[in-house]
mmCIF file of C-alpha atoms in Angstrom:
data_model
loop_
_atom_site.group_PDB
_atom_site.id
_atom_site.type_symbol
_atom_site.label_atom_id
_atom_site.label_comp_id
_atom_site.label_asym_id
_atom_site.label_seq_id
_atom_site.Cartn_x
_atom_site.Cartn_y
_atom_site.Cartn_z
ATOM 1 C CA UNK L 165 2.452 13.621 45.456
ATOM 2 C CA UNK L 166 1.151 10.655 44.006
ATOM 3 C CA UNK L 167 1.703 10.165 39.909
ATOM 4 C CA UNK L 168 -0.426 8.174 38.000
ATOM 5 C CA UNK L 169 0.355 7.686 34.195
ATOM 6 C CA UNK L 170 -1.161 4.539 33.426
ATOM 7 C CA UNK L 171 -4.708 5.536 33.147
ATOM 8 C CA UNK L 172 -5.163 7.894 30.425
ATOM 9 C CA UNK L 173 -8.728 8.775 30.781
ATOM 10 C CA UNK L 174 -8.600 9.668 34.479
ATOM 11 C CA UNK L 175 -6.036 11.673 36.660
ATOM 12 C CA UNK L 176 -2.352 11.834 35.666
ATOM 13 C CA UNK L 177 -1.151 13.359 39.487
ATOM 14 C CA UNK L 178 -2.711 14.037 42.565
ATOM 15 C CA UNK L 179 -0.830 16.122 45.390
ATOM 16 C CA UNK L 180 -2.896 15.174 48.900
ATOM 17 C CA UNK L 181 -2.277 17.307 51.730
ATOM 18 C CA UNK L 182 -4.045 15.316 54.694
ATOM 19 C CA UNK L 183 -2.540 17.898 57.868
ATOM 20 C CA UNK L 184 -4.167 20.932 59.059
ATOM 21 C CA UNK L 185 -1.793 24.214 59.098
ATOM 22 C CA UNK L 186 -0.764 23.387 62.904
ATOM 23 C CA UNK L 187 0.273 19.680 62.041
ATOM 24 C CA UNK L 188 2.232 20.976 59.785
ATOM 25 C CA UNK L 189 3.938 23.288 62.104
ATOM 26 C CA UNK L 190 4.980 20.335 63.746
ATOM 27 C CA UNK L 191 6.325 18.497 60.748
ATOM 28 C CA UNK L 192 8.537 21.047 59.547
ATOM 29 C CA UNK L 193 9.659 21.689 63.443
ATOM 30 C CA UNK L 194 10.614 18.160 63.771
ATOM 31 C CA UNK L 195 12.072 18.363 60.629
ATOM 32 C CA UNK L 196 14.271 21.191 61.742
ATOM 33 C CA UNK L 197 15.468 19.561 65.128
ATOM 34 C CA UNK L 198 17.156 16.140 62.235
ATOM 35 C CA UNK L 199 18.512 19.246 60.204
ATOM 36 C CA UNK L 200 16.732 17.185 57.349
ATOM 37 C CA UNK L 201 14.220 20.349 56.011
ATOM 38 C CA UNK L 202 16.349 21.491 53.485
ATOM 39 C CA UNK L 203 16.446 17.928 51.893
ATOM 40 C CA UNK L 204 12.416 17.608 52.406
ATOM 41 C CA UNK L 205 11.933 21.032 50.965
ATOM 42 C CA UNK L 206 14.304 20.889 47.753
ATOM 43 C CA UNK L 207 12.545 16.963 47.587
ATOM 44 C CA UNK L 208 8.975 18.091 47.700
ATOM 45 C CA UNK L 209 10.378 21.579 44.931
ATOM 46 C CA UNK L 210 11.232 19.180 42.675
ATOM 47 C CA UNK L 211 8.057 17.454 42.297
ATOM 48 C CA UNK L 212 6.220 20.269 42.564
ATOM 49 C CA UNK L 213 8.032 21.473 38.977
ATOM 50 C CA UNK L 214 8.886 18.237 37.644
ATOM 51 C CA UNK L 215 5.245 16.636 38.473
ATOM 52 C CA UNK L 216 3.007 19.702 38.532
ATOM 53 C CA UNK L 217 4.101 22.579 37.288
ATOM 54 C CA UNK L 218 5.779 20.595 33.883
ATOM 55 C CA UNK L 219 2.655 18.279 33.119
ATOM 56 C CA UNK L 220 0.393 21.600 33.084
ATOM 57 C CA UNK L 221 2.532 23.602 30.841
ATOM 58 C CA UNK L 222 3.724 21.073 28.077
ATOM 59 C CA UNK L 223 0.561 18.422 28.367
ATOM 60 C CA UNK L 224 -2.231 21.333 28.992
ATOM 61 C CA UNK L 225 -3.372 19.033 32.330
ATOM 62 C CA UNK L 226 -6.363 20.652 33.705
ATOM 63 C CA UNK L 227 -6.554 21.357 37.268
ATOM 64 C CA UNK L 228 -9.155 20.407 40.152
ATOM 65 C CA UNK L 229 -9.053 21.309 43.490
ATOM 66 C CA UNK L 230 -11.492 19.450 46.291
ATOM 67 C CA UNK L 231 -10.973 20.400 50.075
ATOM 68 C CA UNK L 232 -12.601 18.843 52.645
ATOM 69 C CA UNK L 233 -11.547 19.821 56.926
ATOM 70 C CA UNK L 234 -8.508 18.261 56.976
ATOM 71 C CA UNK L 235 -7.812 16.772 53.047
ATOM 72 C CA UNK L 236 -7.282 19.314 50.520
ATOM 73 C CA UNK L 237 -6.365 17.293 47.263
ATOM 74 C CA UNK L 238 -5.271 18.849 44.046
ATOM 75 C CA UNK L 239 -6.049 16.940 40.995
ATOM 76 C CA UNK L 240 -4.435 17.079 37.547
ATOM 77 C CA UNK L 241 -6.603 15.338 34.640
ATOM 78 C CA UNK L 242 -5.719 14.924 30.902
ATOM 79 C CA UNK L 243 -7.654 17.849 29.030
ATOM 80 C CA UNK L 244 -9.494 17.142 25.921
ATOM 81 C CA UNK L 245 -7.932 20.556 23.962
ATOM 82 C CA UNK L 246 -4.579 19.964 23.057
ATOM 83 C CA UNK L 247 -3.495 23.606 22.744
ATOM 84 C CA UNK L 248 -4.516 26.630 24.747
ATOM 85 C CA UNK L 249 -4.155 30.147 24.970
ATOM 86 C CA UNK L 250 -0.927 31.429 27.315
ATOM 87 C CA UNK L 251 -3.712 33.504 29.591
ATOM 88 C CA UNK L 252 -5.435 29.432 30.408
ATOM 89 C CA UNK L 253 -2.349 28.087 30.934
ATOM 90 C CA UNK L 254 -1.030 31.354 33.659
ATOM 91 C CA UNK L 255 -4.321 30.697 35.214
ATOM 92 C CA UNK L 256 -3.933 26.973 36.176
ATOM 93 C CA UNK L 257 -0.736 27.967 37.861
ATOM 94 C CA UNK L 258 -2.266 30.566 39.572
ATOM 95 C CA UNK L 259 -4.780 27.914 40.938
ATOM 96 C CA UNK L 260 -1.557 25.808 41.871
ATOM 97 C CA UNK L 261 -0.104 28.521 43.700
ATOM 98 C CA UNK L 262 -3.233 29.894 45.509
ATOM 99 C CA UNK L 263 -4.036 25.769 46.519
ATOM 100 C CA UNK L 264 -0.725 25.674 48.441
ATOM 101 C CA UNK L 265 -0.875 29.419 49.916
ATOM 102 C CA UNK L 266 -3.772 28.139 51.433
ATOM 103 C CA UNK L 267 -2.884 25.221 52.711
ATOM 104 C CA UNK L 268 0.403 25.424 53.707
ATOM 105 C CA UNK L 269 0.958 27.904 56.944
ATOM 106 C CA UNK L 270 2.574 30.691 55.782
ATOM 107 C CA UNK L 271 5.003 31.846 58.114
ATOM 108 C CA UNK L 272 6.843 29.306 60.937
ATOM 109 C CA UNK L 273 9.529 29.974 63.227
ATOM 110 C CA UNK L 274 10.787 33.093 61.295
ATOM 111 C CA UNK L 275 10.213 31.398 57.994
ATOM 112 C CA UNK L 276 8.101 32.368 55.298
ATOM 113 C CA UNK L 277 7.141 29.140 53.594
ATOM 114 C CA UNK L 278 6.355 30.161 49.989
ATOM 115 C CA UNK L 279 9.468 32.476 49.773
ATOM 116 C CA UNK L 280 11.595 28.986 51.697
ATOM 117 C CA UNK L 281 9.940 27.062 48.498
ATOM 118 C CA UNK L 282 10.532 29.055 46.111
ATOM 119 C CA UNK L 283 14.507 29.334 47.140
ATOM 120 C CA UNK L 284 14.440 26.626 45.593
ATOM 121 C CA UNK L 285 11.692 26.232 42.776
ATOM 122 C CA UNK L 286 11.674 29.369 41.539
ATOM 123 C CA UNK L 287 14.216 29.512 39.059
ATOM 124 C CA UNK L 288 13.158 26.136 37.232
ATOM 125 C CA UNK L 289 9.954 27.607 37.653
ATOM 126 C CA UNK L 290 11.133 30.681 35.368
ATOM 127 C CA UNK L 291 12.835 28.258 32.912
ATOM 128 C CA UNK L 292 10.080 25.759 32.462
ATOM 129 C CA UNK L 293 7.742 29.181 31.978
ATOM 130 C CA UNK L 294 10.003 30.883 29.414
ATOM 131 C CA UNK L 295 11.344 27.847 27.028
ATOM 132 C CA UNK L 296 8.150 25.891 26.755
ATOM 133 C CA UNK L 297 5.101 28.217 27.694
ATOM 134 C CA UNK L 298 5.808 31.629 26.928
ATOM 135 C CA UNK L 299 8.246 30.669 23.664
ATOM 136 C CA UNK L 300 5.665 28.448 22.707
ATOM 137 C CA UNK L 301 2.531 30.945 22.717
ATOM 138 C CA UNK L 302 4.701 33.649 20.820
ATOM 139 C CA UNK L 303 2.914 33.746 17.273
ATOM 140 C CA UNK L 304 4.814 32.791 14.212
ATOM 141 C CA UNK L 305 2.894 35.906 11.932
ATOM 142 C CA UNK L 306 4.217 39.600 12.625
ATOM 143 C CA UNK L 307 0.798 40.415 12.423
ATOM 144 C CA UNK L 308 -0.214 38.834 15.780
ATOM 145 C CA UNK L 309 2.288 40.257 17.750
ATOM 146 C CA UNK L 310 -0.170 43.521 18.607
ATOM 147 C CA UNK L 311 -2.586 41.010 19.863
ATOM 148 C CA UNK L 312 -0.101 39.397 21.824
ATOM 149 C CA UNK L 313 0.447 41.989 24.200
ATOM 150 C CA UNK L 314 -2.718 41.220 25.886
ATOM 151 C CA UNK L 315 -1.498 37.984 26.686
ATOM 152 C CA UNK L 316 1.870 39.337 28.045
ATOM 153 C CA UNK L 317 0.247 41.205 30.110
ATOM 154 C CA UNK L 318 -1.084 38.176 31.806
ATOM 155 C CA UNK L 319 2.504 37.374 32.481
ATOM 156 C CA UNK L 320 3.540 40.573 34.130
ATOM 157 C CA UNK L 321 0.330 39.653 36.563
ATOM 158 C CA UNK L 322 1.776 36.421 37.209
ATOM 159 C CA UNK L 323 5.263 37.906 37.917
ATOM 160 C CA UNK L 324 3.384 40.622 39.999
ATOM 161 C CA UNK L 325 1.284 37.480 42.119
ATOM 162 C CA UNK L 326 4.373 35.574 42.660
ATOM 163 C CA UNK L 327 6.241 38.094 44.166
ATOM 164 C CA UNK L 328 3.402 39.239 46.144
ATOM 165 C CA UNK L 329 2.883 35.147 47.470
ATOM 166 C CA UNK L 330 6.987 35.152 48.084
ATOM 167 C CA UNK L 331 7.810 32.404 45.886
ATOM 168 C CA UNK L 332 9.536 35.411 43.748
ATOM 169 C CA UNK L 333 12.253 37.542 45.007
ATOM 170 C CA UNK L 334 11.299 41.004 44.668
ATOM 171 C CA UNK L 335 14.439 41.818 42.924
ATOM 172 C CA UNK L 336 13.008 38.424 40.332
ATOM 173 C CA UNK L 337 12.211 40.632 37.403
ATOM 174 C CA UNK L 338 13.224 37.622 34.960
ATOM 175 C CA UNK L 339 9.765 37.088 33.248
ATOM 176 C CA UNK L 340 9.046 40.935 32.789
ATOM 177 C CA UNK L 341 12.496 40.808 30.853
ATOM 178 C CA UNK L 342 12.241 37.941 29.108
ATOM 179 C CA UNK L 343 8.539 39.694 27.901
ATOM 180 C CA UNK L 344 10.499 42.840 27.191
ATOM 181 C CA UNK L 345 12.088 41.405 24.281
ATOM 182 C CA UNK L 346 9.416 39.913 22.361
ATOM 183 C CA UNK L 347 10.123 40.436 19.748
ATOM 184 C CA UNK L 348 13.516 38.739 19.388
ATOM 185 C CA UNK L 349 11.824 35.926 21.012
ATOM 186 C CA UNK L 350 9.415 36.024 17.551
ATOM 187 C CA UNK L 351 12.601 36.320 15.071
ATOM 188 C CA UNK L 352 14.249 33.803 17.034
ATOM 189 C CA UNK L 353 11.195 31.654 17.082
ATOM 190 C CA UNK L 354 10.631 31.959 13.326
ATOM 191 C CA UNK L 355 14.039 31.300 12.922
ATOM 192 C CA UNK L 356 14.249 28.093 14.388
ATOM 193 C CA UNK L 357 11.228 27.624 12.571
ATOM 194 C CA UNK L 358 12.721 27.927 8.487
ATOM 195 C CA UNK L 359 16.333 26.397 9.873
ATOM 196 C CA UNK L 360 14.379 22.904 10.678
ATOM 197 C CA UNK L 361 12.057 23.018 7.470
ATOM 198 C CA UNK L 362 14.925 23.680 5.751
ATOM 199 C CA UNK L 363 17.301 20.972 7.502
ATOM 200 C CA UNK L 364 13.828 18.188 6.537
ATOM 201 C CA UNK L 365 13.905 19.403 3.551
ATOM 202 C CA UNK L 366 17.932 18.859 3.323
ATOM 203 C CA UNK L 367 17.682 14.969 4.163
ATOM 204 C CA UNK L 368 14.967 14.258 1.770
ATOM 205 C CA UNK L 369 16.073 11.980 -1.159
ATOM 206 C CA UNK L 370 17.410 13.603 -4.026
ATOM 207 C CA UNK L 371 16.461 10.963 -7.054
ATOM 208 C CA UNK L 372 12.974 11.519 -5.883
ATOM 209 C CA UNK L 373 12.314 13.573 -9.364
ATOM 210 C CA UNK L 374 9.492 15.183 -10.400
ATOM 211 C CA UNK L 375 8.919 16.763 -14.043
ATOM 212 C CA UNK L 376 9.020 20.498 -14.775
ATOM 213 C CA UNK L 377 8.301 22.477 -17.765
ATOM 214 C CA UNK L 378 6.279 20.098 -19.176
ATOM 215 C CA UNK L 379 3.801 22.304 -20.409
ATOM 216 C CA UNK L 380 5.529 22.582 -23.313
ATOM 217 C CA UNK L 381 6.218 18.642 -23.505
ATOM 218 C CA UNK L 382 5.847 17.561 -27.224
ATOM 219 C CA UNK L 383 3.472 15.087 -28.918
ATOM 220 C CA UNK L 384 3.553 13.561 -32.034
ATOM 221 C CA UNK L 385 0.084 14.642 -32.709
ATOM 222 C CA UNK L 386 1.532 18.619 -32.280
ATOM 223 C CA UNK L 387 3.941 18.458 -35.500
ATOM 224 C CA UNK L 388 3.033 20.893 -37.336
ATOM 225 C CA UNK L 389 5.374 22.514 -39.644
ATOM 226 C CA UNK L 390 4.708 26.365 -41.114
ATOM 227 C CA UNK L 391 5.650 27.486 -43.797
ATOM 228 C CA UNK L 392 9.136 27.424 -43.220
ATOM 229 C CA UNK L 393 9.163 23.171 -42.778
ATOM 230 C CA UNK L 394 10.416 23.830 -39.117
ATOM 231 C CA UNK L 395 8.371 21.847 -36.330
ATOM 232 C CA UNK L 396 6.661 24.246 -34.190
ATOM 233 C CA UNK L 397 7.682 22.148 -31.012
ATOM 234 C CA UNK L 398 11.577 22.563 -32.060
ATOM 235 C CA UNK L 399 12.452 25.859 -30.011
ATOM 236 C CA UNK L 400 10.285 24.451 -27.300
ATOM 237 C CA UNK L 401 12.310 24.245 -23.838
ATOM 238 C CA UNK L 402 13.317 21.514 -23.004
ATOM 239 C CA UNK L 403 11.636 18.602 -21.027
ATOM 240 C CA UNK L 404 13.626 18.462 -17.753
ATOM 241 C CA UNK L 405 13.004 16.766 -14.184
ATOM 242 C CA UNK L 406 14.500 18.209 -10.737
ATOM 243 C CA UNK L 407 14.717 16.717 -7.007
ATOM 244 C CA UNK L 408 11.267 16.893 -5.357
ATOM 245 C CA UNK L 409 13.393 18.030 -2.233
ATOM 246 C CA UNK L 410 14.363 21.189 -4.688
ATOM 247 C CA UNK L 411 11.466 22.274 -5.207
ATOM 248 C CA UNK L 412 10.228 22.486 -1.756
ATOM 249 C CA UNK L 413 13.446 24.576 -1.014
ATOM 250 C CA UNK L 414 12.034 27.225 -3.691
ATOM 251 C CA UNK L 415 8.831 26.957 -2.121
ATOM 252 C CA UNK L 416 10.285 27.449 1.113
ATOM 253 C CA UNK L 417 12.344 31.025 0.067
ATOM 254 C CA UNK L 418 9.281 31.909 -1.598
ATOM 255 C CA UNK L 419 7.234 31.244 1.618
ATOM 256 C CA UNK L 420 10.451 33.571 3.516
ATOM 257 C CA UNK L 421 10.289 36.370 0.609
ATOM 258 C CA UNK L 422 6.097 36.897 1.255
ATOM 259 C CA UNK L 423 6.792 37.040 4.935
ATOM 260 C CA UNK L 424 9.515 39.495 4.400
ATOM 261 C CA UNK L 425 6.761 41.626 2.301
ATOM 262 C CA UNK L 426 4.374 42.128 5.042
ATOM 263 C CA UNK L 427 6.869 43.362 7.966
ATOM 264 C CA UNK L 428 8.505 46.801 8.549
ATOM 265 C CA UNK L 429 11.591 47.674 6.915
ATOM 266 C CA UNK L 430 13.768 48.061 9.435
ATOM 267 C CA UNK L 431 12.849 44.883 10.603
ATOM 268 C CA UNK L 432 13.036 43.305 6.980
ATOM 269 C CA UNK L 433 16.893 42.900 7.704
ATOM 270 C CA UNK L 434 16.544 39.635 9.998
ATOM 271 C CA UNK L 435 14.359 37.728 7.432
ATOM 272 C CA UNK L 436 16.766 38.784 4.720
ATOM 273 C CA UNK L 437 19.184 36.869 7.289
ATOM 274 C CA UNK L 438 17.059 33.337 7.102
ATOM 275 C CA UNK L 439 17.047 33.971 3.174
ATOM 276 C CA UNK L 440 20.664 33.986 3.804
ATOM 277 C CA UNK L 441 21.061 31.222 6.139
ATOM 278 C CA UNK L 442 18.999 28.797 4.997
ATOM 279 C CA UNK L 443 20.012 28.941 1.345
ATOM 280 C CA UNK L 444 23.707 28.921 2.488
ATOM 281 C CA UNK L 445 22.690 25.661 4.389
ATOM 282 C CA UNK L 446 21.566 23.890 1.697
ATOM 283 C CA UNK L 447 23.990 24.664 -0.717
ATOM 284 C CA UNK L 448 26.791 23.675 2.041
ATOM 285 C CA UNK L 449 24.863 20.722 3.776
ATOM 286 C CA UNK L 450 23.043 18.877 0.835
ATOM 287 C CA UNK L 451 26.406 17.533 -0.691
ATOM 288 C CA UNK L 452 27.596 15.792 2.919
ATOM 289 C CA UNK L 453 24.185 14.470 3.857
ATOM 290 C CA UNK L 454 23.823 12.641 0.532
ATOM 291 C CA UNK L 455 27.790 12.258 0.178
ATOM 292 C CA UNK L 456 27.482 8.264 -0.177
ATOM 293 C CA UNK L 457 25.001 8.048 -2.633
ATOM 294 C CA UNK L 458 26.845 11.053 -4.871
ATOM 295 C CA UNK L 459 29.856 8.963 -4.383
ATOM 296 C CA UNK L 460 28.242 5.651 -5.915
ATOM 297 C CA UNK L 461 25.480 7.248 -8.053
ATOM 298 C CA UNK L 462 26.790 9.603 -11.174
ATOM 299 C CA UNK L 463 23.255 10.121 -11.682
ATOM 300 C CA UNK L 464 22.688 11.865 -8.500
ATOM 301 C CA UNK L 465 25.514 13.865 -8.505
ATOM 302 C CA UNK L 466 24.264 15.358 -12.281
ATOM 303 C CA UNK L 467 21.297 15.771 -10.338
ATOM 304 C CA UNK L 468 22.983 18.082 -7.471
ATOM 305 C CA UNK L 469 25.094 19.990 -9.612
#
């Protein structure tokens, strides 16, 4: 596996298999007779996630695959779209898999090399899958999620082909679980979502003011008196000027509240939570982020409070 991350415009990692099945054979018999295949195996499992299997997932690499009668060379290049559907991604792994279920032999000396591979792969395999490309692809409007389905559907194929190649366990039902529960994966998505808007929106300066209610911001040119010789600007609210930072905290409730609107009730309950959460994160974080400039600026603390 050869990794190449200087050039940006051409391949990022190339994996170069440059044996026929029965050289192989050999390797991994000689390999056997130093009691060194474990170490080769678990070497070559974590390059194949780490080098491979990461680079497609998080950087959208595309693959190409050239064989030739002896060199079959799998190529990973940078890809011009930066995001892509779940379904692309599942199929570039499929092209992984099938490229080294056809290369590799498939069963040596009682062992069956994709499940061997996969004893150790597997699992970081299902990590990688779940925390960056499945979380990633779950949509962040309720709306979607019926639309969505089509795409986990893709997964359960995967989880099906894996298990079918032997690089899954049979008993491995961890994707179709992890797909089972979608939609805590979307509240807890959305979630994380609000919590970091809300924790930017927390360190943002508060004497960075901006001026409400000045609609009703008097002029000399508007005294008029009636009849009564009181200006007509006198019961006029006051002129009054509030942390920018505040502001995009109302927006971001309000934002929470129209979401909440447009979701079943007796799902209503978790955004209600966020409301919750978020609000009693400002109120409780705002004061010890900015503690050293309420402590030295009376200004900011009238601000605050």
């Amino acid at each position: 596996v050869e990794n190449n991350t200087d050039v940006q415009e051409s391949w990022r990692v190339m994996l170069k298999i440059t044996a026929n099945k029965e050289d192989i054979c050999d390797s991994i018999l000689a390999l056997q007779y130093f009691d060194s295949l474990n170490v080769e195996v678990k070497l070559f499992a974590d390059k194949l996630i780490n080098l491979i299997i990461k680079p497609i997932i998080i950087q959208n690499l595309q693959v190409d695959i050239t064989k030739s009668i002896h060199v079959s060379i799998m190529t990973l290049k940078v890809s011009k779209i930066e995001d892509e559907y779940l379904s692309i991604t599942i199929g570039k792994l499929k092209n992984v898999f099938k490229f080294l279920n056809s290369t590799l032999p498939i069963n040596f000396n009682e062992i069956h090399i994709m499940s061997y591979l996969g004893s150790y792969a597997s699992q970081q395999f299902c990590n990688i899958f779940k925390d960056k490309a499945l979380f990633n692809a779950v949509p962040i409007k309720y709306n979607k999620l019926i639309d969505f389905q089509d795409e986990l559907n893709e997964v359960l194929e995967l989880n099906t082909y894996l298990n079918e190649l032997g690089f899954f366990e049979k008993s491995n039902n961890e994707l179709i679980k992890y797909t089972e529960n979608i939609d805590n994966l979307f509240f807890n998505k959305i979630s994380q979502i609000y919590y970091d808007k809300a924790r930017t929106i927390i360190k943002k300066d508060l004497h960075d003011l901006v001026e409400v209610n000045n609609e009703n911001r008097w002029t000399p040119d508007e005294d008029n008196n009636e009849d009564n010789s009181f200006c007509q600007t006198f019961f006029a609210y006051p002129q009054s000027k509030v942390s920018k930072s505040l502001l995009e905290f109302h927006n971001l409730i309000d934002e929470v509240a129209s979401e909440m609107s447009s979701i079943p009730e007796n799902d209503a309950w978790r955004y209600h939570d966020i409301l919750n959460n978020i609000t009693i994160m400002y109120c409780d974080m705002v004061s010890t982020q900015h503690s050293k400039a309420l402590e030295l600026n009376p200004q900011q603390s009238g601000i605050l409070y």
